[in-house]
Short mmCIF file of C-alpha atoms in Angstrom, two decimals:
data_model
loop_
_atom_site.label_atom_id
_atom_site.label_comp_id
_atom_site.label_asym_id
_atom_site.label_seq_id
_atom_site.Cartn_x
_atom_site.Cartn_y
_atom_site.Cartn_z
CA UNK A 1 -21.64 27.57 -29.99
CA UNK A 2 -23.07 23.96 -29.99
CA UNK A 3 -20.27 22.95 -27.79
CA UNK A 4 -21.54 25.22 -25.04
CA UNK A 5 -24.56 22.72 -24.72
CA UNK A 6 -22.49 19.98 -23.49
CA UNK A 7 -22.84 20.00 -19.86
CA UNK A 8 -18.86 20.01 -18.82
CA UNK A 9 -18.23 22.94 -21.19
CA UNK A 10 -18.08 25.95 -19.11
CA UNK A 11 -16.79 28.38 -21.46
CA UNK A 12 -15.65 28.91 -25.27
CA UNK A 13 -13.20 31.35 -27.34
CA UNK A 14 -13.88 31.97 -31.10
CA UNK A 15 -10.66 33.04 -32.27
CA UNK A 16 -12.58 33.99 -35.68
CA UNK A 17 -15.07 36.15 -34.03
CA UNK A 18 -12.91 37.27 -31.24
CA UNK A 19 -15.51 36.35 -28.72
CA UNK A 20 -15.21 34.61 -25.25
CA UNK A 21 -18.49 33.04 -24.22
CA UNK A 22 -19.47 31.67 -20.64
CA UNK A 23 -22.57 29.87 -19.72
CA UNK A 24 -22.62 31.38 -16.51
CA UNK A 25 -19.38 33.65 -15.39
CA UNK A 26 -20.57 33.45 -11.80
CA UNK A 27 -20.94 29.29 -11.73
CA UNK A 28 -18.32 26.58 -12.10
CA UNK A 29 -18.64 23.00 -13.00
CA UNK A 30 -19.01 21.54 -9.31
CA UNK A 31 -18.88 17.79 -7.94
CA UNK A 32 -22.71 18.06 -7.19
CA UNK A 33 -23.59 19.09 -10.86
CA UNK A 34 -21.46 16.33 -12.49
CA UNK A 35 -23.21 13.86 -9.76
CA UNK A 36 -26.78 14.97 -10.92
CA UNK A 37 -26.17 14.25 -14.47
CA UNK A 38 -24.50 11.15 -14.13
CA UNK A 39 -21.13 12.19 -15.48
CA UNK A 40 -18.16 10.39 -14.38
CA UNK A 41 -15.30 12.56 -13.45
CA UNK A 42 -11.94 13.48 -11.94
CA UNK A 43 -10.88 16.11 -9.74
CA UNK A 44 -9.53 17.87 -12.88
CA UNK A 45 -13.16 17.95 -14.45
CA UNK A 46 -14.46 20.15 -11.23
CA UNK A 47 -13.64 23.97 -12.44
CA UNK A 48 -14.59 26.96 -10.34
CA UNK A 49 -15.91 29.91 -12.41
CA UNK A 50 -12.45 31.74 -12.24
CA UNK A 51 -10.80 28.77 -13.64
CA UNK A 52 -12.94 28.70 -16.63
CA UNK A 53 -12.67 32.48 -17.13
CA UNK A 54 -8.70 32.20 -16.99
CA UNK A 55 -8.72 29.37 -19.17
CA UNK A 56 -10.88 30.88 -22.16
CA UNK A 57 -8.67 34.32 -21.66
CA UNK A 58 -5.49 32.51 -21.75
CA UNK A 59 -6.67 31.17 -25.24
CA UNK A 60 -7.53 34.86 -26.26
CA UNK A 61 -4.47 36.42 -25.23
CA UNK A 62 -2.30 33.52 -27.02
CA UNK A 63 -4.09 34.11 -30.09
CA UNK A 64 -4.38 37.81 -30.01
CA UNK A 65 -0.93 38.40 -28.85
CA UNK A 66 0.58 36.30 -31.77
CA UNK A 67 2.03 33.97 -29.21
CA UNK A 68 0.73 30.89 -31.24
CA UNK A 69 2.58 31.71 -34.51
CA UNK A 70 5.65 32.69 -32.26
CA UNK A 71 5.60 29.43 -30.25
CA UNK A 72 7.55 27.17 -33.02
CA UNK A 73 10.67 29.71 -33.41
CA UNK A 74 10.75 30.67 -29.69
CA UNK A 75 14.33 30.33 -28.81
CA UNK A 76 13.36 29.98 -24.95
CA UNK A 77 11.85 26.65 -25.96
CA UNK A 78 14.44 25.31 -27.92
CA UNK A 79 17.04 25.91 -25.25
CA UNK A 80 14.98 24.90 -22.07
CA UNK A 81 12.32 22.51 -23.11
CA UNK A 82 13.05 18.75 -23.07
CA UNK A 83 10.58 17.80 -25.59
CA UNK A 84 10.54 18.14 -29.12
CA UNK A 85 6.83 18.68 -29.28
CA UNK A 86 7.13 22.34 -28.09
CA UNK A 87 10.00 23.29 -30.96
CA UNK A 88 9.93 23.76 -34.57
CA UNK A 89 7.85 21.95 -36.87
CA UNK A 90 6.42 19.52 -34.39
CA UNK A 91 5.26 22.59 -32.35
CA UNK A 92 3.70 24.21 -35.45
CA UNK A 93 2.01 21.00 -35.85
CA UNK A 94 0.65 20.78 -32.40
CA UNK A 95 -0.27 24.55 -31.83
CA UNK A 96 -3.92 23.37 -31.08
CA UNK A 97 -3.02 21.15 -28.25
CA UNK A 98 -0.23 23.45 -26.99
CA UNK A 99 -3.09 25.87 -26.90
CA UNK A 100 -5.07 23.83 -24.50
CA UNK A 101 -2.02 22.77 -22.27
CA UNK A 102 -1.25 26.39 -21.87
CA UNK A 103 -4.79 27.14 -20.97
CA UNK A 104 -5.14 24.57 -18.64
CA UNK A 105 -1.80 25.41 -16.83
CA UNK A 106 -3.37 28.42 -15.51
CA UNK A 107 -6.40 26.75 -13.87
CA UNK A 108 -6.13 25.23 -10.54
CA UNK A 109 -2.92 22.81 -10.40
CA UNK A 110 -5.36 20.00 -8.75
CA UNK A 111 -5.72 17.55 -11.56
CA UNK A 112 -3.65 19.34 -14.24
CA UNK A 113 -2.06 16.04 -15.13
CA UNK A 114 -5.36 14.22 -15.85
CA UNK A 115 -6.66 17.31 -17.90
CA UNK A 116 -3.39 17.48 -20.09
CA UNK A 117 -3.89 13.86 -20.62
CA UNK A 118 -7.45 14.21 -21.59
CA UNK A 119 -6.66 16.99 -23.84
CA UNK A 120 -3.95 15.05 -25.47
CA UNK A 121 -6.57 12.02 -26.12
CA UNK A 122 -8.86 14.28 -27.93
CA UNK A 123 -6.09 15.25 -30.80
CA UNK A 124 -5.38 13.08 -33.78
CA UNK A 125 -2.06 11.61 -32.46
CA UNK A 126 -1.28 7.81 -32.89
CA UNK A 127 -2.59 6.01 -29.97
CA UNK A 128 0.98 4.46 -29.04
CA UNK A 129 2.28 8.19 -28.89
CA UNK A 130 -0.33 9.55 -26.80
CA UNK A 131 1.05 8.90 -23.40
CA UNK A 132 4.85 9.99 -24.68
CA UNK A 133 3.10 13.15 -25.73
CA UNK A 134 1.16 14.01 -22.57
CA UNK A 135 3.82 12.91 -20.28
CA UNK A 136 6.42 15.17 -22.23
CA UNK A 137 3.66 18.09 -22.20
CA UNK A 138 3.24 17.59 -18.26
CA UNK A 139 7.12 17.93 -17.99
CA UNK A 140 7.39 20.94 -19.82
CA UNK A 141 4.36 22.78 -18.68
CA UNK A 142 6.23 25.42 -16.56
CA UNK A 143 8.70 26.30 -18.91
CA UNK A 144 5.75 26.65 -21.66
CA UNK A 145 4.17 29.03 -19.14
CA UNK A 146 7.41 30.81 -18.86
CA UNK A 147 7.81 31.20 -22.38
CA UNK A 148 4.18 32.61 -22.96
CA UNK A 149 4.86 34.82 -20.01
CA UNK A 150 8.33 36.18 -21.42
CA UNK A 151 6.69 36.66 -24.79
CA UNK A 152 4.11 38.66 -23.32
CA UNK A 153 6.81 40.94 -21.52
CA UNK A 154 8.47 41.37 -24.38
CA UNK A 155 5.50 42.65 -26.27
CA UNK A 156 5.18 45.09 -23.37
CA UNK A 157 8.63 46.10 -23.51
CA UNK A 158 9.94 45.54 -26.65
CA UNK A 159 13.26 47.33 -25.82
CA UNK A 160 14.33 45.07 -23.38
#
């Protein structure tokens, strides 16, 4: 909850309580707001209220549907992802990061690469590996989204 006090955090999903919180669902994080509080920003930092809501609801869907537990075993990712970071043990270890990349991917595509680089920078990954991991996540973001959507479809239509 204290993260909601940060000026650039518009929403938060708490999986333990299954609660999605928004500061103000009618307001995004605008350029004027960031300038007013004196924070340096990139285009990816500007988020509409719709982007914030999508992001947090994707977190909830990924968690509640079981996708985050399924992800390391995904045959689709084994066959189609060009990075080892979305497969097996590495995917299991990087699950929190992959969850963020997935949620970012459903926001406006302007600044997506910067947002993914920012997310990678916040995780406990060796400094000399951060660019490699970020580049490979960016390269595979569409494959990750497709896997997520395939998984959700399979949950809705288990016989297909």
